[in-house]
Amino acid sequence: MPPEPSKPPEDDVWLSSKEAMMRLRISASTFYRLKKAHKLKQHRMGGRDYYRQSDIDRCYEEA
């Protein structure tokens, strides 16, 4: 049986890049600029990047 793909932990709400951009109401270029500047902490799971909703909300409040 092949291994099950990684999934984000269930204890926190996790957002995809697209969902995070929509929540912050920013363009893709601004999102990737924040990511490159390490303002957004990403978690790589199953070959995809996910972001904690609490981190996204904190980033929104700081802006």
Short mmCIF file of C-alpha atoms in Angstrom, two decimals:
data_model
loop_
_atom_site.label_atom_id
_atom_site.label_comp_id
_atom_site.label_asym_id
_atom_site.label_seq_id
_atom_site.Cartn_x
_atom_site.Cartn_y
_atom_site.Cartn_z
CA MET A 1 0.00 0.00 0.00
CA PRO A 2 1.49 3.43 -0.94
CA PRO A 3 2.05 5.93 1.86
CA GLU A 4 -0.75 8.38 2.51
CA PRO A 5 0.05 11.94 1.37
CA SER A 6 0.86 14.41 4.13
CA LYS A 7 -1.99 16.54 5.32
CA PRO A 8 -1.92 19.68 7.44
CA PRO A 9 -2.44 19.03 11.16
CA GLU A 10 -6.04 19.30 12.29
CA ASP A 11 -5.45 21.46 15.39
CA ASP A 12 -5.21 24.76 13.47
CA VAL A 13 -6.86 26.17 10.37
CA TRP A 14 -4.48 25.95 7.41
CA LEU A 15 -4.81 28.01 4.25
CA SER A 16 -3.38 27.45 0.79
CA SER A 17 -1.45 30.25 -0.90
CA LYS A 18 -4.54 31.30 -2.86
CA GLU A 19 -6.72 31.33 0.25
CA ALA A 20 -4.10 33.35 2.15
CA MET A 21 -3.90 35.91 -0.68
CA MET A 22 -7.68 36.24 -0.71
CA ARG A 23 -7.81 36.65 3.07
CA LEU A 24 -5.12 39.35 3.00
CA ARG A 25 -6.67 40.93 -0.12
CA ILE A 26 -3.31 41.24 -1.85
CA SER A 27 -1.95 40.35 -5.28
CA ALA A 28 0.21 37.34 -5.97
CA SER A 29 3.32 39.52 -6.41
CA THR A 30 2.78 41.20 -3.01
CA PHE A 31 2.15 37.81 -1.41
CA TYR A 32 5.39 36.34 -2.76
CA ARG A 33 7.29 39.47 -1.75
CA LEU A 34 6.05 39.03 1.85
CA LYS A 35 6.96 35.35 1.68
CA LYS A 36 10.47 36.12 0.40
CA ALA A 37 10.95 38.71 3.18
CA HIS A 38 10.00 35.97 5.71
CA LYS A 39 6.93 37.91 6.88
CA LEU A 40 4.81 34.82 6.25
CA LYS A 41 5.81 31.49 7.72
CA GLN A 42 5.04 28.64 5.35
CA HIS A 43 4.72 24.96 6.10
CA ARG A 44 5.44 22.52 3.30
CA MET A 45 3.21 19.47 3.41
CA GLY A 46 2.62 17.01 0.62
CA GLY A 47 4.50 19.16 -1.89
CA ARG A 48 2.34 22.22 -1.18
CA ASP A 49 2.74 25.30 0.98
CA TYR A 50 0.24 26.01 3.73
CA TYR A 51 -0.09 28.94 6.10
CA ARG A 52 -1.66 29.07 9.55
CA GLN A 53 -4.72 31.28 9.65
CA SER A 54 -3.46 32.82 12.90
CA ASP A 55 -0.20 33.87 11.15
CA ILE A 56 -2.17 35.37 8.25
CA ASP A 57 -4.43 37.28 10.65
CA ARG A 58 -1.39 38.63 12.52
CA CYS A 59 0.17 39.76 9.23
CA TYR A 60 -3.09 41.50 8.33
CA GLU A 61 -3.17 43.33 11.68
CA GLU A 62 0.45 44.50 11.29
CA ALA A 63 -0.26 46.03 7.87
#
